[in-house]
Short mmCIF file of C-alpha atoms and ligand atoms in Angstrom, two decimals:
data_model
loop_
_atom_site.label_atom_id
_atom_site.label_comp_id
_atom_site.label_asym_id
_atom_site.label_seq_id
_atom_site.Cartn_x
_atom_site.Cartn_y
_atom_site.Cartn_z
CA MET M 275 51.99 101.22 51.00
CA ASN M 276 55.09 99.17 50.38
CA ASN M 277 55.41 99.55 46.64
CA GLU M 278 58.74 98.86 44.97
CA THR M 279 60.50 102.21 45.18
CA VAL M 280 63.14 104.03 43.17
CA ILE M 281 64.85 107.04 44.74
CA VAL M 282 65.71 110.07 42.61
CA LEU M 283 68.53 111.95 44.34
CA ASP M 284 68.29 115.60 43.44
CA PHE M 285 71.59 117.33 42.67
CA GLY M 286 69.89 120.52 41.54
CA GLY M 287 68.87 119.51 38.02
CA GLN M 288 65.99 121.21 36.33
CA TYR M 289 64.41 117.93 35.23
CA ASN M 290 64.25 116.10 38.57
CA GLN M 291 60.45 116.01 38.67
CA LEU M 292 60.39 114.89 35.09
CA ILE M 293 62.62 111.91 35.89
CA ALA M 294 60.23 110.89 38.65
CA ARG M 295 57.23 111.24 36.36
CA ARG M 296 58.85 109.11 33.66
CA VAL M 297 59.66 106.41 36.21
CA ARG M 298 56.08 106.46 37.45
CA GLU M 299 54.86 106.16 33.86
CA CYS M 300 56.73 102.85 33.80
CA ASN M 301 54.53 101.76 36.75
CA VAL M 302 57.31 102.05 39.30
CA TYR M 303 56.81 104.19 42.39
CA CYS M 304 59.46 106.84 42.77
CA GLU M 305 60.33 109.59 45.24
CA VAL M 306 62.52 112.67 44.79
CA HIS M 307 64.86 113.46 47.67
CA PRO M 308 67.61 116.03 48.13
CA TYR M 309 71.17 114.71 47.81
CA THR M 310 71.54 115.25 51.55
CA LEU M 311 69.37 112.19 52.26
CA SER M 312 71.52 110.02 54.52
CA LEU M 313 72.88 106.65 53.53
CA GLU M 314 71.15 105.14 56.57
CA LYS M 315 67.81 106.47 55.40
CA ILE M 316 68.42 105.15 51.91
CA LYS M 317 69.19 101.69 53.27
CA GLU M 318 66.07 101.82 55.39
CA MET M 319 63.95 102.67 52.35
CA ASN M 320 65.32 99.59 50.61
CA PRO M 321 64.97 100.99 47.08
CA LYS M 322 65.08 98.87 43.95
CA GLY M 323 67.23 101.53 42.32
CA ILE M 324 68.68 105.02 42.68
CA ILE M 325 68.89 107.75 40.05
CA PHE M 326 71.32 110.67 40.35
CA THR M 327 69.88 113.73 38.60
CA GLY M 328 71.72 116.32 36.57
CA GLY M 329 72.72 119.63 38.07
CA PRO M 330 74.36 122.92 37.14
CA ASN M 331 77.67 122.33 38.94
CA SER M 332 81.04 120.93 38.02
CA VAL M 333 82.18 118.04 40.22
CA TYR M 334 85.48 119.83 40.87
CA ASP M 335 83.87 122.96 42.38
CA GLU M 336 84.33 123.00 46.12
CA GLU M 337 80.70 123.80 46.72
CA SER M 338 79.32 121.12 44.40
CA PRO M 339 76.79 118.70 45.77
CA ARG M 340 78.39 115.27 46.22
CA TYR M 341 77.56 111.97 47.86
CA GLU M 342 79.75 109.52 49.71
CA ARG M 343 81.22 106.79 47.56
CA ALA M 344 79.58 104.12 49.75
CA ILE M 345 76.28 104.68 47.94
CA LEU M 346 77.85 102.95 44.94
CA GLU M 347 78.82 99.97 47.07
CA LEU M 348 75.38 99.02 48.40
CA GLY M 349 74.69 96.64 45.52
CA ILE M 350 71.65 98.77 44.65
CA PRO M 351 71.53 99.70 40.93
CA VAL M 352 72.40 103.35 40.26
CA LEU M 353 71.79 105.38 37.12
CA GLY M 354 73.66 108.68 36.88
CA ILE M 355 72.27 111.29 34.51
CA CYS M 356 74.39 114.21 33.21
CA TYR M 357 75.95 115.76 36.35
CA GLY M 358 74.97 112.50 38.09
CA SER M 359 77.03 110.54 35.54
CA GLN M 360 80.03 112.78 36.09
CA LEU M 361 79.64 112.42 39.83
CA MET M 362 79.70 108.64 39.49
CA ALA M 363 82.89 108.83 37.40
CA TYR M 364 84.46 111.25 39.88
CA LEU M 365 83.59 109.12 42.94
CA LEU M 366 85.16 106.08 41.29
CA ASP M 367 88.34 107.85 40.18
CA GLY M 368 87.46 108.30 36.54
CA LYS M 369 88.32 111.60 34.88
CA VAL M 370 85.89 114.45 34.38
CA ALA M 371 86.95 117.45 32.30
CA THR M 372 85.58 120.47 30.53
CA ALA M 373 84.46 119.34 27.08
CA PRO M 374 86.24 121.02 24.14
CA VAL M 375 82.82 122.18 22.98
CA SER M 376 79.65 122.21 25.03
CA GLU M 377 76.94 120.04 23.55
CA TYR M 378 73.44 121.43 23.75
CA GLY M 379 70.30 120.10 22.13
CA LYS M 380 69.47 117.09 20.01
CA THR M 381 72.58 115.02 19.38
CA GLU M 382 73.16 111.80 17.50
CA VAL M 383 74.54 109.19 19.87
CA GLU M 384 76.03 105.81 18.92
CA VAL M 385 75.00 103.20 21.47
CA ASP M 386 76.00 99.62 22.17
CA SER M 387 72.66 97.85 22.07
CA SER M 388 74.05 94.77 23.77
CA SER M 389 73.93 96.82 27.01
CA LYS M 390 70.96 96.05 29.28
CA LEU M 391 70.26 99.79 29.30
CA PHE M 392 70.08 100.07 25.53
CA ASP M 393 68.22 96.85 24.84
CA GLY M 394 66.06 97.44 21.75
CA VAL M 395 67.47 100.95 21.19
CA GLN M 396 68.66 101.81 17.67
CA LYS M 397 72.43 101.86 17.17
CA SER M 398 72.31 105.51 16.28
CA THR M 399 69.72 107.41 18.29
CA ILE M 400 68.84 111.06 18.97
CA CYS M 401 69.42 112.17 22.56
CA TRP M 402 69.12 115.50 24.38
CA MET M 403 72.45 116.84 25.58
CA SER M 404 73.08 119.83 27.81
CA HIS M 405 76.55 119.85 29.30
CA THR M 406 79.83 121.71 29.64
CA ASP M 407 81.83 119.06 31.50
CA TYR M 408 82.02 115.45 30.38
CA ILE M 409 83.54 112.15 31.43
CA ALA M 410 86.96 112.10 29.77
CA THR M 411 88.02 108.69 31.09
CA ALA M 412 85.68 106.06 32.52
CA PRO M 413 86.63 104.57 35.91
CA GLU M 414 88.31 101.20 36.03
CA GLY M 415 85.98 98.26 35.46
CA PHE M 416 83.59 100.36 33.35
CA LYS M 417 82.66 99.68 29.77
CA ILE M 418 81.88 102.56 27.43
CA THR M 419 78.45 101.96 25.90
CA ALA M 420 77.76 105.18 23.98
CA THR M 421 79.72 107.93 22.28
CA THR M 422 79.22 111.11 20.28
CA PRO M 423 81.81 112.96 18.18
CA VAL M 424 82.38 115.21 21.23
CA CYS M 425 81.84 112.76 24.11
CA PRO M 426 84.18 109.79 24.37
CA VAL M 427 81.95 108.48 27.20
CA ALA M 428 78.32 109.40 26.45
CA ALA M 429 77.34 106.33 28.49
CA MET M 430 79.24 103.84 30.62
CA GLU M 431 78.43 100.91 32.84
CA ASN M 432 79.75 98.35 35.25
CA GLU M 433 77.20 95.61 34.76
CA GLU M 434 78.44 93.49 37.62
CA LYS M 435 78.13 96.35 40.12
CA LYS M 436 74.87 97.53 38.48
CA LEU M 437 76.24 101.03 37.94
CA TYR M 438 75.08 102.93 34.84
CA ALA M 439 75.70 106.47 33.65
CA VAL M 440 74.48 108.56 30.73
CA GLN M 441 75.68 112.03 29.78
CA PHE M 442 72.40 112.85 28.00
CA HIS M 443 68.91 113.25 29.48
CA PRO M 444 66.73 110.16 28.88
CA GLU M 445 63.84 111.82 30.75
CA VAL M 446 63.16 114.60 28.22
CA LEU M 447 61.01 113.82 25.23
CA HIS M 448 63.67 115.06 22.79
CA THR M 449 65.62 111.92 23.65
CA GLN M 450 63.68 109.79 21.22
CA GLU M 451 64.21 106.45 22.95
CA GLY M 452 64.62 107.85 26.47
CA SER M 453 61.53 106.17 27.89
CA LYS M 454 62.81 102.82 26.59
CA MET M 455 66.16 103.40 28.31
CA LEU M 456 64.51 104.26 31.63
CA HIS M 457 62.21 101.28 31.26
CA ASN M 458 65.27 99.09 30.61
CA PHE M 459 66.99 100.43 33.71
CA LEU M 460 63.93 99.76 35.86
CA TYR M 461 63.08 96.32 34.51
CA ASN M 462 66.35 94.87 33.17
CA VAL M 463 68.71 96.28 35.78
CA CYS M 464 66.62 97.01 38.92
CA GLU M 465 64.36 94.02 38.19
CA CYS M 466 61.21 95.91 39.10
CA THR M 467 57.90 94.19 38.45
CA GLY M 468 55.85 97.36 37.98
CA ASP M 469 53.45 97.37 40.92
CA TRP M 470 52.59 101.10 40.84
CA LYS M 471 49.16 101.21 39.24
CA MET M 472 46.38 103.72 39.79
CA ASP M 473 43.61 101.17 40.28
CA SER M 474 45.40 99.52 43.17
CA PHE M 475 46.50 102.93 44.52
CA VAL M 476 42.89 104.07 44.66
CA GLU M 477 41.74 100.85 46.28
CA LYS M 478 44.50 100.82 48.89
CA SER M 479 44.04 104.54 49.67
CA ILE M 480 40.34 104.12 50.27
CA GLU M 481 41.02 101.27 52.68
CA ALA M 482 43.73 103.25 54.48
CA ILE M 483 41.49 106.33 54.80
CA ARG M 484 38.63 104.23 56.14
CA GLU M 485 40.88 102.77 58.78
CA LYS M 486 42.33 106.14 59.77
CA VAL M 487 39.03 108.01 59.96
CA GLY M 488 37.07 105.34 61.84
CA ASP M 489 33.77 107.00 62.70
CA GLY M 490 35.28 110.52 62.73
CA LYS M 491 33.91 113.62 60.99
CA VAL M 492 35.69 114.92 57.89
CA LEU M 493 35.57 118.36 56.26
CA CYS M 494 36.68 119.22 52.75
CA ALA M 495 36.86 122.58 50.95
CA LEU M 496 35.75 121.72 47.44
CA SER M 497 36.65 124.12 44.63
CA GLY M 498 35.50 121.99 41.71
CA GLY M 499 39.10 121.83 40.47
CA VAL M 500 40.68 118.48 39.67
CA ASP M 501 42.63 117.97 42.90
CA SER M 502 39.93 118.81 45.41
CA SER M 503 37.33 116.90 43.39
CA VAL M 504 39.42 113.74 43.28
CA ALA M 505 40.26 114.05 46.99
CA ALA M 506 36.58 114.55 47.86
CA VAL M 507 35.41 111.55 45.84
CA MET M 508 38.07 109.34 47.37
CA LEU M 509 36.93 110.40 50.84
CA SER M 510 33.29 109.93 49.98
CA LYS M 511 33.97 106.40 48.74
CA ALA M 512 35.83 105.71 51.96
CA VAL M 513 33.58 107.25 54.60
CA GLY M 514 30.36 108.38 52.85
CA LYS M 515 28.23 110.77 54.88
CA GLN M 516 30.89 111.32 57.52
CA LEU M 517 32.29 113.73 54.91
CA THR M 518 30.99 117.27 54.44
CA CYS M 519 32.16 119.27 51.44
CA VAL M 520 31.89 123.04 51.50
CA PHE M 521 31.84 124.70 48.11
CA VAL M 522 32.15 128.49 48.14
CA ASP M 523 30.82 130.14 44.99
CA HIS M 524 32.63 133.48 45.05
CA GLY M 525 31.04 134.67 41.84
CA LEU M 526 34.39 134.47 40.03
CA LEU M 527 33.95 131.02 38.57
CA ARG M 528 33.74 130.11 34.90
CA LYS M 529 30.38 130.11 33.16
CA ASN M 530 27.97 127.55 34.75
CA GLU M 531 30.80 126.16 36.90
CA GLY M 532 28.95 126.53 40.22
CA ASP M 533 25.97 124.60 38.87
CA GLU M 534 28.22 121.97 37.31
CA VAL M 535 29.98 121.35 40.60
CA GLU M 536 26.64 121.14 42.38
CA ALA M 537 25.25 118.76 39.75
CA VAL M 538 28.10 116.33 40.40
CA PHE M 539 28.56 116.68 44.16
CA GLY M 540 25.21 118.06 45.34
CA PRO M 541 22.16 116.15 46.66
CA ASN M 542 21.13 115.03 43.16
CA GLY M 543 24.69 114.20 42.20
CA ASN M 544 26.74 111.06 41.92
CA TYR M 545 28.18 110.76 45.42
CA ASP M 546 27.16 109.95 48.94
CA LEU M 547 28.34 112.96 50.97
CA ASN M 548 27.06 116.11 52.64
CA PHE M 549 27.36 119.05 50.26
CA ILE M 550 27.06 122.69 51.24
CA ARG M 551 27.09 125.36 48.54
CA VAL M 552 27.59 128.89 49.76
CA ASN M 553 26.47 131.52 47.29
CA ALA M 554 28.69 134.39 48.35
CA GLN M 555 28.87 136.32 45.09
CA GLU M 556 27.52 139.62 46.40
CA ARG M 557 29.82 139.50 49.38
CA PHE M 558 32.90 139.18 47.19
CA TYR M 559 31.77 141.82 44.68
CA ASN M 560 31.14 144.27 47.51
CA LYS M 561 34.59 143.70 48.96
CA LEU M 562 36.19 144.08 45.54
CA ALA M 563 34.35 147.28 44.61
CA GLY M 564 36.77 150.02 43.60
CA LYS M 565 39.88 147.81 43.96
CA THR M 566 42.20 147.71 40.97
CA GLU M 567 45.61 146.57 42.23
CA PRO M 568 46.10 142.86 41.39
CA GLU M 569 47.77 141.85 44.65
CA GLU M 570 45.17 143.66 46.72
CA LYS M 571 42.39 141.90 44.82
CA ARG M 572 44.04 138.53 45.47
CA LYS M 573 44.37 139.26 49.18
CA ILE M 574 40.77 140.36 49.54
CA ILE M 575 39.53 137.19 47.86
CA GLY M 576 41.82 134.95 49.91
CA GLU M 577 40.72 136.52 53.17
CA GLU M 578 37.05 136.59 52.34
CA PHE M 579 37.26 132.96 51.31
CA ILE M 580 38.58 132.03 54.71
CA ARG M 581 35.89 134.07 56.47
CA VAL M 582 33.10 132.35 54.54
CA PHE M 583 34.60 128.94 55.11
CA GLU M 584 35.11 129.67 58.78
CA GLU M 585 31.45 130.59 59.21
CA GLU M 586 30.35 127.34 57.61
CA ALA M 587 32.83 125.32 59.60
CA LYS M 588 31.49 126.84 62.83
CA LYS M 589 28.00 125.66 61.94
CA ILE M 590 29.33 122.14 61.42
CA GLY M 591 31.28 122.24 64.67
CA ALA M 592 34.54 120.55 65.54
CA VAL M 593 35.72 118.02 62.96
CA ASP M 594 38.30 115.30 63.29
CA PHE M 595 39.91 115.59 59.86
CA LEU M 596 40.40 118.28 57.26
CA VAL M 597 41.01 117.14 53.67
CA GLN M 598 43.54 118.93 51.49
CA GLY M 599 44.24 118.36 47.81
CA THR M 600 48.01 118.76 48.10
CA ILE M 601 49.82 116.90 45.30
CA TYR M 602 53.39 115.63 44.96
CA PRO M 603 54.95 118.60 43.13
CA ASP M 604 53.85 120.72 46.13
CA VAL M 605 55.61 118.35 48.49
CA ILE M 606 58.94 117.84 46.75
CA GLU M 607 61.70 119.72 48.38
CA SER M 608 62.93 122.37 46.02
CA GLY M 609 66.50 123.20 45.13
CA LEU M 610 69.59 121.78 46.75
CA GLY M 611 69.37 119.75 49.93
CA LYS M 612 70.92 121.80 52.71
CA SER M 613 68.63 124.79 52.63
CA ALA M 614 65.74 123.01 51.00
CA VAL M 615 62.37 124.12 52.18
CA ILE M 616 59.23 122.16 51.57
CA LYS M 617 56.70 124.41 49.89
CA SER M 618 53.83 124.77 52.29
CA HIS M 619 51.16 124.80 49.67
CA HIS M 620 47.54 124.96 50.68
CA ASN M 621 44.98 124.78 47.96
CA VAL M 622 42.87 127.23 49.87
CA GLY M 623 45.46 129.37 51.61
CA GLY M 624 45.39 129.47 55.36
CA LEU M 625 42.43 127.17 55.98
CA PRO M 626 43.96 124.98 58.69
CA GLU M 627 44.24 127.84 61.17
CA CYS M 628 40.60 128.79 60.98
CA VAL M 629 39.07 125.36 61.39
CA ASP M 630 38.92 123.32 64.53
CA PHE M 631 40.26 119.93 63.47
CA LYS M 632 42.64 117.27 64.75
CA GLU M 633 44.45 116.06 61.68
CA ILE M 634 44.92 116.74 57.97
CA ILE M 635 44.29 114.08 55.35
CA GLU M 636 46.10 114.54 52.06
CA PRO M 637 45.12 111.56 49.91
CA LEU M 638 46.91 112.83 46.77
CA ARG M 639 50.19 113.75 48.41
CA ASP M 640 52.12 111.12 46.47
CA LEU M 641 50.66 111.83 43.05
CA PHE M 642 51.68 113.91 40.06
CA LYS M 643 48.94 115.78 38.24
CA ASP M 644 48.62 113.20 35.48
CA GLU M 645 48.31 110.49 38.14
CA VAL M 646 45.61 112.51 39.95
CA ARG M 647 43.72 112.54 36.67
CA LYS M 648 44.13 108.79 36.25
CA ALA M 649 42.93 108.26 39.83
CA GLY M 650 39.95 110.51 39.03
CA LEU M 651 39.02 108.35 36.05
CA GLU M 652 39.40 105.20 38.19
CA LEU M 653 37.00 106.77 40.68
CA GLY M 654 34.45 107.34 37.91
CA ILE M 655 34.60 111.15 37.97
CA PRO M 656 33.25 112.63 34.70
CA GLU M 657 35.96 113.32 32.11
CA TYR M 658 35.09 116.99 31.76
CA LEU M 659 35.93 117.46 35.43
CA VAL M 660 39.04 115.29 35.34
CA PHE M 661 40.57 117.09 32.35
CA ARG M 662 39.56 120.55 33.47
CA GLN M 663 41.84 123.45 32.70
CA PRO M 664 43.91 124.63 35.66
CA PHE M 665 41.94 127.41 37.31
CA PRO M 666 43.38 129.76 39.93
CA GLY M 667 41.81 130.08 43.38
CA PRO M 668 41.04 133.80 42.94
CA GLY M 669 39.20 132.83 39.76
CA LEU M 670 38.23 135.34 37.11
CA ALA M 671 39.44 138.20 39.29
CA VAL M 672 42.92 137.44 37.94
CA ARG M 673 41.55 137.56 34.40
CA ILE M 674 39.93 140.96 34.71
CA ILE M 675 42.18 143.99 34.56
CA GLY M 676 41.13 146.81 36.86
CA GLU M 677 38.03 146.78 39.00
CA VAL M 678 36.00 143.57 39.21
CA THR M 679 32.28 144.10 38.71
CA ALA M 680 29.41 141.70 38.14
CA GLU M 681 29.10 143.07 34.59
CA LYS M 682 32.76 142.44 33.78
CA VAL M 683 32.58 138.94 35.25
CA LYS M 684 29.63 138.17 32.98
CA ILE M 685 31.55 139.43 29.91
CA VAL M 686 34.63 137.36 30.60
CA GLN M 687 32.55 134.28 31.47
CA GLU M 688 30.69 134.43 28.17
CA ALA M 689 33.81 135.11 26.07
CA ASP M 690 35.75 132.37 27.82
CA ALA M 691 32.95 129.83 27.33
CA ILE M 692 32.92 130.54 23.58
CA TYR M 693 36.71 130.28 23.36
CA ARG M 694 36.81 126.99 25.26
CA GLU M 695 33.97 125.55 23.19
CA GLU M 696 35.72 126.36 19.90
CA ILE M 697 39.10 125.07 21.08
CA GLU M 698 37.45 121.82 22.10
CA LYS M 699 35.55 121.57 18.81
CA ALA M 700 38.80 122.06 16.92
CA GLY M 701 40.29 119.14 18.89
CA LEU M 702 43.04 121.31 20.38
CA SER M 703 42.15 121.15 24.05
CA ARG M 704 44.52 118.36 25.11
CA ASN M 705 47.48 119.87 23.18
CA ILE M 706 47.42 123.26 24.86
CA GLY M 707 48.71 123.66 28.41
CA GLN M 708 46.27 126.36 29.38
CA TYR M 709 43.88 128.63 27.51
CA PHE M 710 41.32 131.19 28.56
CA ALA M 711 39.83 134.57 27.78
CA ALA M 712 40.62 137.64 29.87
CA LEU M 713 39.07 141.08 29.95
CA THR M 714 41.41 143.99 29.35
CA ASN M 715 40.42 147.28 30.89
CA MET M 716 40.73 148.95 27.51
CA ARG M 717 37.69 150.39 25.80
CA SER M 718 37.84 151.71 22.29
CA VAL M 719 35.67 152.94 19.49
CA GLY M 720 34.06 150.48 17.13
CA VAL M 721 31.15 150.37 14.74
CA MET M 722 28.30 147.90 14.83
CA GLY M 723 25.46 148.16 12.34
CA ASP M 724 25.36 151.90 11.77
CA PHE M 725 26.19 152.76 15.34
CA ARG M 726 29.30 153.86 17.11
CA THR M 727 30.32 151.62 20.01
CA TYR M 728 32.72 152.26 22.85
CA ASP M 729 33.36 148.85 24.34
CA TYR M 730 35.90 146.47 25.86
CA ALA M 731 38.67 144.41 24.27
CA VAL M 732 38.84 140.75 25.18
CA ALA M 733 42.27 139.07 25.21
CA LEU M 734 42.62 135.41 24.28
CA ARG M 735 45.49 133.49 25.81
CA ALA M 736 46.77 130.01 25.04
CA VAL M 737 50.12 128.67 26.16
CA LEU M 738 52.21 125.56 25.78
CA THR M 739 53.86 124.55 29.02
CA SER M 740 54.84 121.42 30.86
CA ASP M 741 55.54 122.89 34.28
CA PHE M 742 53.70 126.25 34.30
CA MET M 743 57.00 127.91 35.33
CA THR M 744 57.79 128.83 31.74
CA ALA M 745 55.47 128.90 28.78
CA GLU M 746 55.27 129.91 25.15
CA ALA M 747 52.28 131.23 23.27
CA ALA M 748 50.50 128.47 21.35
CA GLU M 749 50.04 128.83 17.60
CA ILE M 750 46.28 128.56 17.34
CA PRO M 751 45.15 128.10 13.71
CA TRP M 752 43.87 131.34 12.25
CA GLU M 753 40.47 129.85 11.31
CA VAL M 754 39.88 129.01 14.96
CA LEU M 755 40.90 132.47 16.19
CA SER M 756 38.80 134.08 13.51
CA LYS M 757 35.73 132.04 14.40
CA VAL M 758 36.14 132.75 18.11
CA THR M 759 36.51 136.47 17.38
CA THR M 760 33.37 136.59 15.28
CA ARG M 761 31.37 134.72 17.87
CA ILE M 762 32.59 136.82 20.79
CA VAL M 763 31.86 140.19 19.18
CA ASN M 764 28.47 138.95 17.98
CA GLU M 765 27.36 137.10 21.08
CA VAL M 766 28.92 138.96 24.00
CA LYS M 767 27.55 142.40 24.80
CA HIS M 768 30.03 145.24 25.37
CA VAL M 769 32.93 143.66 23.48
CA ASN M 770 34.01 145.17 20.16
CA ARG M 771 37.59 143.88 19.85
CA VAL M 772 39.36 140.57 20.40
CA MET M 773 43.13 140.30 20.72
CA TYR M 774 45.49 137.34 20.91
CA ASP M 775 48.29 137.45 23.49
CA CYS M 776 51.53 136.31 21.81
CA THR M 777 53.71 136.73 24.89
CA GLY M 778 55.56 133.90 26.58
CA LYS M 779 56.43 133.47 30.27
CA PRO M 780 58.82 135.11 30.98
CA PRO M 781 58.38 138.00 30.48
CA ALA M 782 54.61 137.76 30.99
CA THR M 783 52.88 135.41 33.40
CA ILE M 784 50.33 132.86 32.27
CA GLU M 785 47.45 134.59 34.01
CA PHE M 786 46.43 138.06 32.84
CA GLU M 787 46.10 140.29 35.86
P1 LIG W 949 51.23 132.48 36.47
O1 LIG W 949 50.15 133.46 36.12
O2 LIG W 949 51.88 132.75 37.78
O3 LIG W 949 50.47 131.08 36.63
O4 LIG W 949 52.21 132.30 35.34
C1 LIG W 949 51.08 129.82 36.70
C2 LIG W 949 50.00 128.77 36.93
O5 LIG W 949 49.46 128.92 38.24
C3 LIG W 949 48.06 129.16 38.18
N1 LIG W 949 47.76 130.15 39.22
C4 LIG W 949 47.14 129.86 40.38
N2 LIG W 949 46.66 128.70 40.87
N3 LIG W 949 45.97 129.81 42.83
C5 LIG W 949 46.05 128.68 42.10
O6 LIG W 949 45.58 127.63 42.55
C6 LIG W 949 46.42 131.01 42.42
O7 LIG W 949 46.32 132.02 43.12
C7 LIG W 949 47.05 131.03 41.12
N4 LIG W 949 47.61 132.02 40.38
C8 LIG W 949 48.05 131.45 39.22
C9 LIG W 949 47.80 129.67 36.78
O8 LIG W 949 46.47 129.42 36.37
C10 LIG W 949 48.81 128.89 35.99
O9 LIG W 949 48.33 127.58 35.74
#
């Protein structure tokens, strides 16, 4: 689509996606590539700027990821971050050494605010440091533009050659003025104009899809989740009734979810498309009867899902295009270049093999989750769908310990609906990464009225996370937990205890299976 582009060269840092997201937040399109991307390819891409990420290595290790010095001679602005800054110093014959003390965490940094990079940044500013090595001596022609008591070169630059380096991490929120620094790099140094905006992305994508599809037939597996919903609406705006969406209700959805999806996408809904809802609850419950092992349950659901979808697809006949809701984090090559494998993520595992189609359309392939949400709002999708909690494909089956039965599904649906309602009422929903109720397989003795009960314990989970790879338990105010508990034991049959899961990930996972 020919947007101004910045390339993030990945040297194995843990924040590479975060850098790309921060750049995108400044309205500049940005792609993450492994450090093995060739110089030729880089030239061809004609980027406005290049960012070297951090990484766990030391530039002097034989195995460390490096890049040829010529990348610094293209006249394209480069910003090196942490390991990337050391690499820049190393390539230009500066001196990198092991710091006398490693700096880790929030650190006060003195910056030279006459630098283009630090324009408008306070003279003394808090930055996030995480390093063992540091630049001991800047290369010739470089000016030192920031220091800490430990780091003689916390930032350096060669303005004429447009080369900039920072030892700290401007992309993490702990660096208080990090966004300003990245913005300065993009606008003051790379001279970007900021042409990456969701309204024009949506408009251009719709046009491109229309052109690609022509009068072809399109099929989409709709789950009601954010990604597939946004993809479906984009397709519907582009090609209308040439699109058929198949929504499989496996009986493991959240309370009222099936009807909500149908209300939006069905015949009385907001969009011009063919909508098929398959009510396959009984089929899934029958297959799951007696199964208790979490992986086995997942496999059964995955397989059955494909079977149901396949049957529907057969009725529709051959299609030209299959829509998938793949998003950018699924596409980014992981780890270090050489052996990097692109995650082959399918929102509904294995679908392409069972459907007779010519080509896949992935309209959200370039977007991060927050951008998918913005695109969703641009497309006029209701907010409650756009800001939906992440919900796993196997649904409530991964929130029910032990055998899945219709009765247990009902219990967890009701408890979860109460929990979500109270979290929303308390205004906490946007601050918590993910929250839900799960049903433990534990039953215990309780007393209700004058009667003995022997009922289930519901577990409440709420975690703070930015990447879903690690998470910590959220501190939900006691009044909220207490209200949720009272409501669940009063309103949901067969529950006499409510517990709060205080475990982080690791050692637990986010889901409760
Ligand atoms: P875990 O439980 O692995 O979850 O810590 C991390 C994130 O992934 C979601 N999740 C899934 N999403 N299909 C999905 O689309 C799945 O099978 C699946 N399993 C877990 C989970 O909700 C959390 O956001």
